[in-house]
Amino acid sequence: MIIRGDEPEQIGLLKKLYPKGNYFMQGDEAIAYGALFAGCRFYAGYPITPASEIAETMARELPKLKGYYIQMEDEIGSIAAVVGASWTGLKSMTATSGPGFSLMQENLGYAVFTETPLVLVDVQRSGPSTGQATKGAQGDFFQARWGTHGDHPIIAVSPTSVEDSFWETIRAFNLSEKFRIPVILLADGIIGHTREQIRIPDPEEVEIVYRKLPANEEEAKYPFGDVHGDLIPPMPLFGNGYFTHVTGSTHKENGLRDVYTPEVHDRLVRRLHKKIEVHEKEIQKWEEYYTDDAEILLVSWGVSARPSLGAVIEARKKGIKAGLIVPKTVHPFPGKRIKELSKKAHTILVPEMNLGQMILEVQRFVREEVPVIGVNKIGGVPLTVEEILKEIESSAERSRHRSAD
Amino acid sequence: MAKQIYTKYEMAKYLRKEALPTALCPGCGGGTVLNAFANAIDQLKIDPRDLVVVSGIGCSAWIASPYFLADTLHTTHGRAIAFATGVKVGLPDKKVVVISGDGDLAGIGGNHLIHAARRNIDITVILVNNFIYGMTGGQVAPTTPFGAITTTTPYRNIEHPLKIAETVASAGASYVARWTTFHVYQLIESIKKALTVKGFSLVEVVSQCPVQFGRRNRMKTPAEMLRWFSKNSIPISKAKNMSPEELEGKIIIGEFVSREKPEFTEELNKLIDEVAQYYRLGGEDAD
Ligand SMILES: Cc1ncc(C[n+]2csc(CCOP(=O)(O)OP(=O)(O)O)c2C)c(N)n1
Ligand code: SF4
């Protein structure tokens, strides 16, 4: 089993197998390599376009690093096996797309409630249902947030390029390990299948986080207790003689089921939320471009972020004060920062490949006087710089008129 | 000697005291299964620290999780075997056991059951077949006998029951047996064998649920149900010479298969060693 302590050997192997330098690869492959550099040594999945290349890469590369690949009978089994493996200490991942993501939701909830670290990659594709199976989309923004039932927090991160896919996957693992929570990587079929040059670093350049383990028998007795006051319980792994009980039913700090006492449920669910809330700064990440004086603020994510940046650059050339913020952690949403930026803006545009999902989050944080306008495109073809620029220009035009009368 | 084994206090050392008493109804066959499992562990001198017990959702899922004192993973309905697959790959040297109901493992979880058998992963499954969905109030199960009354077949069941042991045997398991809660000694021996066999093993235990099944099918008491098991059980050796008509409504008991074939985690680790060795020794892109 590969866990802390094996790093020197692992670093040697990574260096040898994937020497640092420039590579030409798909977003899906970059996700797989990111996982390998993050220390992922267990993968269970079920094939689906456009995520299958992640499985294929893992099946080929994991054994070289003494890691395990299993193709399960379906997506429900895949995430179940990933949870099981995570309780033995293996950093574990599965990858799927829309319909498979839907099938994983029940066990995603199980992972949330049992505070099981894992990374679930959703390479978004066009939907609903089988939709345009081979085409990319950004329609799972809320499935990531609210797909499973009950009150629960979640972390979801979203990459904007092939190279970014490598680094965001590593970040997904680190967040998952640090906060004992499943982390969703909201990728998409367009980046997943695009080939670009990416720089593979030395493994030493990559910061790796491991979950906290109990320091002693006493701590191990409270697999769901806030023993350190940071709301993150140390995780007593299976096989260490701790007799740990893990259940998806409401449980007390010692892991035993108690579904009758309102306070027990309240305490547990609130701690899970608070764990993410108080560490929000560490979890959230976003990028800003030309936001200092932006009058037209673009908020865009994932595959739509690059044409958005292109459009902002073009707009600046034309003297329009446009700026862009790209949430890289999409849940929890960086609403406070958007609120700040929106104070200077007269218009907010939200380009995304759906009929308006992230825009609802943006609207929650923006004062009513500022129009929040979606730039939406569906059908499997990404937004272009021109399409977004056109919206920026007409917003600029409208505001000129407004200030004229 | 046999009698003395079953004094409940001796086996209590294997139970999670703070979770007791169990939530099972008086006379439920689940108690017998828990007792048999504890005895098998005891007789094999397996350290519970070397055990991980996984279960799904249902009355039968509670038998070992939380009650058995080991690492226990109480999962979602139907998915125990898939969770256990990840556990076994991560801890190939531990005994990974799944204990759950027929609805859980063969109804909603049927797909995982046959594929784990096909994969021949070294997991021991103790499947408690009480012919009913006990926990949710006695609805029809994939094992409910033809013609039986349940809360969702109030007139009679018109579906045919799934032959679980036969199905798993043909799916490729290394070891498959079926007993009833009447055949306690054979059951213990079978669980012991299943725990020792390398590969996927299934012990199907036909068990009484007097509360949800018996009561609606003219067997109100646990004893009546056990009598029914005893009268209707046919050893597999005898069943081989009987016609399907003669076997209608009978419970075939005994060992269905016991065979050696490559086991999944062992093959997986062998493969990894080969591949890792090749790359460590500088195969392909030797530098
Ligand atoms: C996805 C899902 N569907 C349905 C249920 C409700 N449910 C709980 S237990 C159960 C049936 C259990 O039957 P069985 O496995 O035969 O166990 P028994 O209670 O009879 O021992 C069902 C349907 C659930 N918990 N989850
Ligand atoms: S309902 Fe049936 S299966 Fe469930 S505990 Fe009671 S007797 Fe046992």
XYZ file of C-alpha atoms and ligand atoms in Angstrom:
726
model
C 0.000 0.000 0.000
C 1.243 3.438 -0.859
C 0.850 5.961 1.861
C 3.065 8.453 3.625
C 6.545 7.087 4.117
C 6.754 5.663 0.622
C 7.379 9.062 -0.925
C 11.104 8.719 -1.702
C 10.498 5.593 -3.751
C 7.422 7.120 -5.340
C 9.211 10.342 -6.201
C 12.000 8.358 -7.806
C 9.504 6.406 -9.878
C 7.527 9.480 -10.916
C 10.749 11.178 -12.026
C 11.760 8.189 -14.030
C 8.393 7.491 -15.619
C 7.398 11.071 -16.349
C 10.551 13.183 -16.446
C 9.845 16.862 -16.031
C 9.367 18.765 -19.233
C 6.810 19.576 -21.841
C 4.233 17.042 -22.915
C 1.426 17.129 -25.442
C -1.707 15.563 -24.018
C -5.460 15.639 -23.513
C -7.216 17.179 -20.537
C -8.361 13.715 -19.467
C -4.784 12.478 -19.463
C -3.661 15.534 -17.524
C -6.252 14.693 -14.869
C -4.878 11.160 -14.629
C -1.292 12.393 -14.324
C -2.342 14.967 -11.760
C -3.896 12.162 -9.735
C -0.710 10.098 -9.946
C 1.408 13.040 -8.779
C -1.057 13.693 -5.952
C -0.514 10.151 -4.689
C -3.671 8.471 -5.998
C -3.111 4.726 -5.916
C -6.642 3.363 -6.317
C -8.985 3.930 -9.198
C -12.356 2.273 -9.769
C -14.563 3.336 -12.636
C -16.920 2.502 -15.459
C -16.356 3.691 -19.039
C -18.234 6.699 -20.359
C -17.485 9.306 -22.987
C -15.825 11.796 -22.591
C -14.163 10.516 -19.397
C -12.900 7.111 -20.543
C -9.372 8.289 -21.303
C -8.891 8.926 -17.589
C -9.639 5.265 -16.903
C -7.444 4.121 -19.764
C -4.522 6.214 -18.559
C -4.951 5.040 -14.986
C -5.189 1.384 -16.078
C -1.894 1.788 -17.928
C 0.018 3.914 -15.432
C -1.184 2.859 -11.970
C 0.481 -0.587 -11.936
C 3.826 1.058 -12.719
C 3.439 2.936 -9.426
C 2.091 -0.084 -7.533
C -1.408 1.321 -7.686
C -4.694 -0.466 -8.279
C -7.090 -0.112 -11.179
C -10.466 -1.855 -11.205
C -13.193 -1.589 -13.757
C -16.389 -2.053 -11.795
C -19.773 -3.247 -13.040
C -21.297 0.236 -12.880
C -20.803 3.724 -11.455
C -22.611 2.918 -8.226
C -20.114 0.156 -7.546
C -17.228 2.357 -8.663
C -17.695 5.043 -6.066
C -18.557 2.408 -3.460
C -15.224 0.675 -4.058
C -13.468 4.042 -3.898
C -14.992 4.731 -0.477
C -13.981 1.261 0.724
C -10.418 1.733 -0.505
C -10.175 5.166 1.082
C -10.943 3.663 4.505
C -7.870 1.467 4.065
C -5.749 4.582 3.535
C -5.393 4.597 -0.227
C -5.869 7.916 -1.969
C -8.687 7.013 -4.308
C -10.481 8.391 -7.319
C -13.200 7.674 -9.823
C -14.096 9.507 -13.015
C -17.317 9.653 -14.956
C -19.603 11.923 -16.913
C -23.224 13.166 -16.572
C -25.307 9.978 -16.379
C -22.616 8.176 -14.390
C -22.395 11.150 -12.042
C -26.146 10.838 -11.441
C -25.686 7.177 -10.500
C -22.943 8.075 -8.042
C -24.983 10.575 -6.091
C -26.241 8.285 -3.327
C -22.773 7.060 -2.442
C -21.363 10.555 -2.822
C -23.738 11.467 -0.004
C -22.424 8.474 1.924
C -18.864 9.765 1.483
C -19.917 13.228 2.629
C -21.597 11.880 5.748
C -18.796 9.476 6.638
C -16.145 12.131 5.882
C -14.342 9.916 3.410
C -11.640 11.578 1.323
C -11.907 10.808 -2.388
C -11.876 12.615 -5.704
C -14.807 12.261 -8.074
C -14.130 13.576 -11.557
C -17.145 14.586 -13.618
C -16.119 15.307 -17.180
C -19.320 17.158 -17.975
C -21.152 16.342 -21.170
C -24.288 17.575 -22.828
C -27.569 16.495 -21.239
C -30.191 15.860 -19.997
C -30.082 12.088 -20.208
C -27.790 10.637 -22.875
C -27.961 14.034 -24.566
C -25.147 14.642 -27.000
C -22.981 11.925 -25.540
C -19.728 13.058 -27.098
C -20.127 16.796 -26.598
C -18.915 18.916 -23.736
C -21.079 21.111 -21.549
C -21.221 22.856 -18.190
C -24.598 21.612 -17.072
C -23.663 19.857 -13.824
C -22.886 22.908 -11.707
C -25.824 22.230 -9.416
C -25.676 18.451 -9.679
C -22.286 18.806 -8.026
C -23.729 20.974 -5.292
C -27.148 19.456 -4.674
C -27.163 16.120 -6.497
C -27.274 14.015 -3.377
C -29.989 14.358 -0.757
C -29.956 16.173 2.535
C -28.159 19.187 3.921
C -24.499 18.877 3.208
C -21.442 20.851 2.233
C -19.326 19.943 -0.772
C -16.147 21.103 -2.438
C -15.988 21.279 -6.230
C -13.117 22.631 -8.288
C -13.035 23.298 -11.997
C -10.058 23.550 -14.371
C -9.829 25.912 -17.336
C -7.177 24.286 -19.525
C -5.257 21.053 -19.981
C -2.357 22.175 -17.798
C -4.805 23.512 -15.237
C -6.467 20.083 -15.180
C -3.208 18.607 -13.902
C -2.891 21.138 -11.082
C -6.549 21.320 -10.125
C -6.636 17.529 -9.771
C -3.747 17.732 -7.324
C -5.534 20.505 -5.464
C -8.705 18.399 -5.390
C -6.817 15.565 -3.700
C -5.161 17.903 -1.226
C -8.443 19.533 -0.226
C -10.078 16.154 0.100
C -7.338 14.770 2.327
C -7.044 17.890 4.430
C -10.745 18.362 5.106
C -11.907 14.726 4.965
C -14.533 15.396 2.356
C -15.159 14.077 -1.167
C -14.039 16.652 -3.702
C -15.594 16.902 -7.141
C -13.485 17.892 -10.109
C -15.942 19.538 -12.489
C -14.087 19.121 -15.742
C -15.745 19.114 -19.152
C -15.615 17.157 -22.364
C -14.082 19.919 -24.423
C -10.957 20.391 -22.323
C -11.022 16.671 -21.589
C -10.555 15.908 -25.265
C -8.428 18.906 -26.261
C -4.702 18.350 -26.713
C -2.359 21.039 -25.488
C 1.187 21.398 -24.341
C 1.599 21.077 -20.606
C 4.617 21.227 -18.355
C 5.063 18.245 -16.087
C 6.970 19.377 -12.981
C 9.453 17.605 -10.786
C 7.462 15.654 -8.188
C 9.239 17.674 -5.488
C 7.570 20.802 -6.810
C 4.183 19.316 -5.992
C 2.782 19.915 -2.546
C 1.104 16.791 -1.244
C -1.299 16.628 1.663
C -2.216 13.504 3.631
C -5.230 13.039 5.835
C -4.738 13.379 9.555
C -4.477 10.042 11.378
C -5.240 9.510 15.073
C -2.202 10.132 17.246
C -3.220 7.418 19.710
C -5.890 4.884 20.671
C -7.868 7.518 22.502
C -8.218 9.737 19.424
C -9.103 6.701 17.325
C -12.170 6.165 19.504
C -13.725 9.302 18.001
C -13.614 8.911 14.226
C -16.263 11.626 13.942
C -15.341 13.790 16.901
C -13.754 17.204 16.825
C -10.778 16.066 18.898
C -8.465 18.880 17.789
C -10.947 21.744 17.766
C -10.441 22.323 14.061
C -13.647 20.423 13.192
C -11.621 17.830 11.220
C -11.535 14.463 13.007
C -8.457 12.281 12.504
C -9.375 9.231 10.412
C -8.754 5.822 12.024
C -8.044 3.626 9.025
C -9.310 0.047 8.790
C -6.876 -2.706 9.585
C -5.217 -0.964 12.517
C -7.114 -2.751 15.262
C -9.212 0.252 16.242
C -12.572 -1.518 15.723
C -13.912 1.493 13.919
C -17.586 1.619 13.025
C -18.569 3.635 9.991
C -22.179 4.168 8.997
C -24.120 6.373 6.632
C -26.794 6.694 9.282
C -26.606 9.590 11.698
C -23.845 8.735 14.124
C -22.320 9.943 17.315
C -18.695 11.023 17.645
C -17.719 7.391 18.302
C -19.305 6.292 15.029
C -22.282 4.482 16.534
C -25.665 5.038 15.010
C -28.110 7.332 16.765
C -30.989 8.334 14.560
C -33.370 9.280 17.329
C -31.702 12.135 19.177
C -32.284 15.395 17.325
C -29.181 16.969 18.889
C -26.907 14.232 17.536
C -28.020 14.817 13.964
C -27.938 18.572 14.386
C -24.450 18.527 15.893
C -23.022 16.296 13.189
C -24.527 18.025 10.169
C -23.673 21.469 11.501
C -20.075 20.445 12.161
C -19.761 19.203 8.584
C -20.968 22.558 7.304
C -18.861 24.539 9.716
C -15.759 22.537 8.828
C -15.984 23.917 5.318
C -17.175 27.393 6.316
C -14.381 28.204 8.731
C -11.735 26.983 6.298
C -13.279 28.756 3.335
C -10.212 30.909 2.709
C -8.011 27.851 2.231
C -10.603 26.151 0.064
C -11.581 28.979 -2.222
C -9.482 29.931 -5.174
C -10.162 32.251 -8.051
C -8.316 34.181 -10.712
C -8.843 37.827 -11.606
C -7.981 39.689 -14.787
C -8.297 43.461 -15.196
C -10.715 43.695 -12.301
C -9.187 46.816 -10.678
C -11.290 49.245 -12.663
C -13.710 46.865 -14.369
C -17.078 48.385 -15.199
C -18.217 45.309 -17.021
C -17.379 42.301 -14.889
C -17.343 38.842 -16.406
C -17.736 35.820 -14.142
C -16.905 32.638 -15.970
C -15.664 29.144 -15.185
C -14.171 26.027 -16.693
C -14.096 25.781 -20.457
C -15.793 29.178 -20.855
C -13.136 31.060 -18.901
C -10.601 31.216 -21.738
C -12.817 32.716 -24.430
C -14.048 35.079 -21.704
C -10.480 36.228 -21.070
C -9.944 36.579 -24.818
C -13.033 38.755 -25.047
C -11.920 40.914 -22.107
C -8.538 41.504 -23.755
C -10.227 42.454 -27.036
C -12.620 44.756 -25.198
C -9.731 46.509 -23.432
C -8.129 47.133 -26.851
C -11.324 48.923 -27.766
C -11.189 50.998 -24.608
C -13.964 49.137 -22.764
C -13.230 48.618 -19.092
C -13.988 44.913 -18.878
C -12.606 42.519 -16.291
C -12.911 38.837 -15.463
C -13.111 36.693 -12.356
C -12.806 32.929 -12.695
C -13.869 30.850 -9.693
C -11.584 27.800 -9.592
C -13.308 26.498 -6.508
C -16.901 26.669 -7.682
C -18.331 25.272 -4.426
C -18.150 26.868 -1.940
C -18.682 29.813 -4.263
C -16.478 32.918 -3.890
C -19.516 35.166 -3.622
C -17.992 37.677 -1.206
C -15.268 38.642 -3.666
C -17.785 38.926 -6.488
C -19.894 41.148 -4.292
C -16.914 43.452 -3.735
C -16.066 43.615 -7.415
C -19.672 44.171 -8.411
C -19.697 47.472 -6.508
C -17.615 49.090 -9.234
C -19.395 47.410 -12.130
C -22.408 48.612 -14.052
C -22.989 45.239 -15.719
C -22.113 41.638 -14.925
C -21.880 39.010 -17.640
C -21.791 35.297 -16.904
C -20.617 33.201 -19.878
C -21.200 29.469 -19.438
C -22.087 26.435 -21.563
C -25.574 25.920 -20.197
C -28.775 27.911 -19.986
C -27.718 29.644 -16.782
C -26.477 27.841 -13.691
C -23.539 29.611 -12.059
C -25.351 32.845 -12.817
C -27.818 32.009 -10.049
C -24.973 31.938 -7.536
C -23.661 35.249 -8.892
C -27.084 36.869 -8.604
C -27.287 35.981 -4.928
C -24.325 38.227 -4.191
C -24.946 41.206 -6.435
C -27.056 44.242 -5.576
C -30.300 44.513 -7.468
C -29.475 47.623 -9.524
C -26.692 45.847 -11.400
C -27.963 43.777 -14.316
C -26.560 40.222 -14.324
C -26.722 38.847 -17.839
C -26.019 35.315 -18.952
C -24.008 34.571 -22.061
C -25.190 31.081 -22.727
C -24.565 28.523 -25.390
C -25.636 24.889 -25.570
C -25.307 22.278 -28.275
C -21.817 21.045 -27.564
C -19.809 23.861 -29.134
C -17.877 26.177 -26.822
C -18.464 29.922 -26.616
C -16.161 31.961 -28.843
C -14.266 35.163 -28.080
C -16.416 36.967 -30.671
C -19.692 35.851 -29.118
C -18.670 37.039 -25.687
C -17.127 40.250 -27.033
C -20.394 41.084 -28.747
C -22.175 40.900 -25.391
C -19.513 43.080 -23.754
C -19.877 45.655 -26.529
C -23.646 45.799 -26.328
C -23.418 46.156 -22.539
C -20.978 49.039 -22.999
C -23.325 50.563 -25.547
C -26.336 50.259 -23.238
C -24.503 51.911 -20.366
C -23.419 54.809 -22.634
C -27.080 55.347 -23.481
C -28.068 55.139 -19.863
C -25.535 57.740 -18.825
C -26.580 59.959 -21.767
C -30.198 60.311 -20.727
C -19.253 -30.044 23.835
C -21.429 -28.661 21.082
C -23.989 -27.319 23.535
C -21.420 -25.562 25.628
C -20.209 -23.587 22.590
C -23.541 -21.858 22.394
C -23.655 -20.257 25.786
C -24.197 -16.701 24.735
C -21.841 -15.240 27.270
C -18.802 -16.842 25.791
C -19.375 -15.307 22.353
C -20.289 -11.952 23.830
C -16.597 -11.083 23.818
C -16.974 -10.576 20.060
C -19.768 -8.060 20.398
C -19.711 -4.280 20.592
C -21.125 -3.900 24.090
C -22.169 -0.277 23.750
C -24.396 -1.209 20.786
C -26.347 -3.885 22.703
C -29.057 -5.027 23.025
C -29.614 -5.765 19.368
C -32.558 -4.261 17.557
C -33.611 -7.643 16.100
C -37.078 -8.936 16.987
C -37.259 -11.812 19.461
C -36.984 -15.084 17.550
C -35.411 -13.495 14.462
C -33.026 -15.789 12.621
C -30.504 -12.975 12.575
C -29.467 -13.875 16.116
C -28.630 -17.401 15.026
C -26.544 -16.088 12.161
C -24.616 -13.734 14.445
C -24.026 -16.569 16.868
C -22.876 -18.912 14.102
C -20.538 -16.286 12.689
C -19.010 -15.562 16.097
C -18.490 -19.269 16.666
C -16.832 -19.689 13.290
C -14.453 -16.812 14.047
C -13.765 -18.269 17.479
C -13.122 -21.780 16.228
C -10.805 -20.545 13.510
C -9.063 -18.346 16.093
C -9.311 -15.356 13.796
C -8.257 -12.166 15.557
C -11.127 -9.698 15.019
C -8.431 -7.108 14.318
C -7.853 -9.015 11.093
C -11.478 -8.705 10.065
C -13.422 -6.034 8.244
C -17.167 -6.600 8.156
C -19.267 -4.755 5.612
C -23.034 -4.656 5.317
C -25.771 -2.876 3.430
C -29.164 -1.776 4.721
C -31.809 -4.017 6.249
C -32.373 -5.986 9.459
C -29.844 -8.588 8.366
C -27.286 -5.885 7.678
C -27.288 -5.057 11.378
C -26.269 -8.563 12.392
C -22.579 -7.817 12.239
C -22.556 -4.101 11.804
C -22.583 -2.570 14.364
C -22.846 -5.584 16.666
C -19.664 -7.442 15.777
C -16.559 -5.947 17.347
C -14.315 -5.432 14.323
C -13.808 -2.677 11.781
C -17.329 -2.396 10.410
C -18.592 -0.515 7.383
C -22.352 -0.074 7.255
C -23.003 1.124 3.724
C -25.851 2.033 1.387
C -28.649 -0.357 0.411
C -27.387 -3.028 -1.968
C -23.815 -1.835 -2.311
C -21.984 -3.668 0.467
C -20.065 -5.970 -1.881
C -18.851 -3.067 -3.995
C -17.621 -1.216 -0.883
C -16.014 -4.456 0.320
C -14.211 -4.765 -3.016
C -12.337 -1.528 -2.330
C -11.577 -2.615 1.231
C -10.224 -5.971 0.098
C -7.962 -4.413 -2.527
C -6.604 -2.012 0.093
C -6.190 -4.731 2.737
C -5.594 -7.987 0.853
C -4.245 -9.694 3.978
C -7.379 -9.133 6.048
C -10.556 -11.195 6.021
C -13.315 -9.147 4.451
C -16.815 -10.380 5.230
C -20.162 -9.111 4.000
C -23.259 -9.952 6.019
C -26.570 -8.683 4.699
C -30.048 -9.591 3.544
C -31.442 -11.150 0.391
C -33.162 -7.953 -0.672
C -29.963 -6.037 -0.145
C -27.503 -8.411 -1.774
C -29.618 -10.170 -4.402
C -32.335 -7.593 -5.123
C -30.952 -4.088 -5.397
C -27.381 -5.393 -5.144
C -27.700 -8.366 -7.499
C -25.370 -6.882 -10.065
C -22.514 -6.498 -7.587
C -23.114 -10.017 -6.288
C -22.723 -11.779 -9.625
C -19.801 -9.637 -10.706
C -17.885 -10.143 -7.476
C -18.409 -13.886 -7.961
C -17.196 -13.628 -11.557
C -14.152 -11.622 -10.442
C -13.597 -14.199 -7.708
C -12.440 -11.611 -5.208
C -11.633 -13.059 -1.798
C -14.682 -11.827 0.086
C -16.933 -14.009 2.242
C -20.601 -13.185 1.859
C -23.135 -14.406 4.390
C -26.478 -13.755 2.771
C -29.452 -13.960 5.074
C -32.446 -15.066 3.048
C -35.644 -14.458 4.991
C -37.867 -14.334 1.875
C -38.921 -10.793 2.627
C -37.981 -7.125 2.966
C -38.088 -7.195 6.734
C -36.930 -3.743 7.692
C -39.280 -1.849 5.408
C -42.346 -3.719 6.586
C -42.617 -7.032 4.776
C -42.804 -6.251 1.084
C -42.226 -8.894 -1.586
C -38.557 -9.785 -2.159
C -36.801 -11.464 -5.096
C -36.746 -14.577 -2.905
C -40.393 -14.614 -1.831
C -41.908 -18.027 -2.661
C -44.434 -18.207 -5.486
C -47.891 -17.747 -4.018
C -46.774 -16.241 -0.702
C -48.509 -13.297 0.916
C -46.612 -10.095 1.614
C -47.654 -6.487 2.165
C -47.172 -5.745 -1.533
C -48.556 -9.064 -2.748
C -51.670 -9.097 -0.581
C -53.453 -11.567 -2.904
C -50.400 -13.779 -3.589
C -46.966 -13.495 -5.143
C -47.050 -14.216 -8.872
C -43.280 -13.857 -9.395
C -40.745 -16.667 -9.185
C -38.028 -16.585 -6.544
C -34.363 -16.174 -7.470
C -32.197 -19.186 -6.682
C -29.349 -17.265 -5.125
C -26.839 -19.993 -4.332
C -27.290 -21.566 -7.786
C -26.899 -18.183 -9.494
C -23.740 -17.275 -7.617
C -22.277 -20.725 -8.203
C -22.709 -20.388 -11.932
C -21.398 -16.819 -11.853
C -18.023 -18.234 -10.840
C -17.607 -18.170 -7.055
C -15.007 -20.387 -5.420
C -17.310 -21.619 -2.697
C -21.101 -21.626 -2.380
C -23.274 -23.270 0.255
C -26.822 -22.982 1.524
C -28.133 -23.868 4.973
C -31.013 -22.792 7.126
C -31.039 -21.489 10.680
C -32.219 -24.987 11.634
C -28.868 -26.440 10.477
C -26.694 -24.502 12.881
C -23.707 -26.844 13.088
C -23.460 -27.279 9.340
C -23.801 -23.535 9.017
C -20.847 -22.899 11.313
C -18.725 -25.413 9.412
C -19.707 -23.783 6.141
C -18.871 -20.268 7.351
C -15.519 -21.596 8.533
C -14.861 -23.085 5.147
C -15.969 -19.926 3.368
C -13.595 -17.874 5.508
C -10.725 -20.203 4.698
C -11.328 -20.591 0.989
C -9.391 -18.183 -1.209
C -11.786 -16.518 -3.593
C -15.381 -15.397 -3.538
C -17.486 -17.422 -1.139
C -21.176 -17.257 -0.411
C -23.065 -18.862 2.411
C -26.778 -18.407 1.930
C -28.660 -18.824 5.187
C -32.376 -19.358 4.922
C -33.586 -17.593 8.027
C -36.855 -16.963 9.812
C -38.574 -13.614 9.919
C -41.641 -14.549 11.944
C -42.707 -10.921 12.210
C -42.919 -9.914 8.571
C -43.024 -13.216 6.691
C -44.146 -16.008 9.017
C -47.066 -14.127 10.461
C -48.608 -13.599 7.016
C -47.943 -17.141 5.847
C -49.368 -19.276 8.609
C -46.123 -19.541 10.615
C -46.540 -17.082 13.446
C -43.833 -18.381 15.732
C -40.118 -18.848 15.117
C -40.497 -22.532 15.999
C -43.082 -23.036 13.267
C -40.711 -21.534 10.754
C -37.816 -23.707 11.886
C -40.043 -26.781 11.599
C -40.865 -25.719 8.065
C -37.131 -25.447 7.265
C -36.425 -28.832 8.775
C -39.259 -30.550 6.903
C -38.610 -28.923 3.553
C -34.829 -29.067 3.324
C -33.330 -31.513 0.874
C -29.576 -32.223 0.831
C -28.049 -31.346 -2.498
C -26.880 -34.916 -3.072
C -30.459 -36.154 -2.851
C -31.843 -33.234 -4.833
C -29.709 -34.217 -7.809
C -31.903 -37.232 -8.392
C -35.199 -35.416 -7.983
C -37.399 -33.870 -10.645
C -38.143 -30.130 -10.748
C -41.747 -30.933 -9.743
C -40.573 -32.856 -6.694
C -38.252 -29.981 -5.755
C -40.958 -27.338 -6.023
C -41.052 -25.370 -2.771
C -38.119 -27.287 -1.267
C -34.941 -25.778 0.156
C -31.836 -27.388 -1.265
C -29.099 -27.393 1.337
C -25.412 -28.244 1.271
C -22.328 -27.217 -0.652
C -22.945 -26.201 -4.238
C -19.344 -25.603 -5.309
C -15.954 -25.714 -3.720
C -13.196 -25.134 -6.228
C -9.870 -23.461 -6.696
C -9.394 -20.772 -9.277
C -7.290 -17.624 -9.529
C -8.357 -15.006 -6.999
C -8.725 -11.337 -7.940
C -6.569 -9.425 -5.425
C -3.785 -11.955 -5.758
C -3.839 -11.677 -9.542
C -4.010 -7.893 -9.293
C -0.956 -7.771 -7.040
C 0.895 -10.255 -9.240
C 0.206 -8.065 -12.245
C 1.337 -4.953 -10.398
C 4.539 -6.649 -9.305
C 5.300 -7.696 -12.869
C 4.625 -4.255 -14.292
C 6.324 -2.373 -11.455
C 9.330 -4.671 -11.633
C 9.643 -4.053 -15.343
C 9.631 -0.288 -14.930
C 11.854 -0.325 -11.854
C 14.428 -2.391 -13.677
C 14.371 0.127 -16.459
C 12.283 -1.628 -19.074
C 10.995 0.257 -22.102
C 12.462 3.696 -21.613
C 15.582 2.542 -19.743
C 17.739 5.526 -18.893
C -31.715 3.034 -2.216
C -32.615 2.522 -1.160
N -33.790 1.985 -1.510
C -34.622 1.511 -0.544
C -34.277 1.568 0.772
C -35.224 1.066 1.812
N -34.846 -0.240 2.397
C -34.232 -0.334 3.585
S -33.976 -1.908 4.072
C -34.746 -2.506 2.695
C -34.964 -3.963 2.469
C -34.074 -4.852 3.205
O -34.395 -6.149 2.893
P -33.385 -7.305 3.107
O -32.065 -6.973 2.542
O -34.012 -8.565 2.619
O -33.152 -7.314 4.668
P -34.100 -7.717 5.872
O -34.579 -6.438 6.472
O -35.220 -8.551 5.327
O -33.203 -8.467 6.750
C -35.159 -1.469 1.867
C -35.876 -1.666 0.592
C -33.025 2.154 1.091
N -32.586 2.247 2.355
N -32.227 2.601 0.112
S -38.520 -7.804 10.946
Fe -37.970 -9.925 10.534
S -35.875 -9.844 9.795
Fe -36.290 -7.909 10.804
S -35.578 -8.187 12.897
Fe -37.759 -8.665 12.866
S -37.833 -10.848 12.554
Fe -35.790 -10.217 11.999
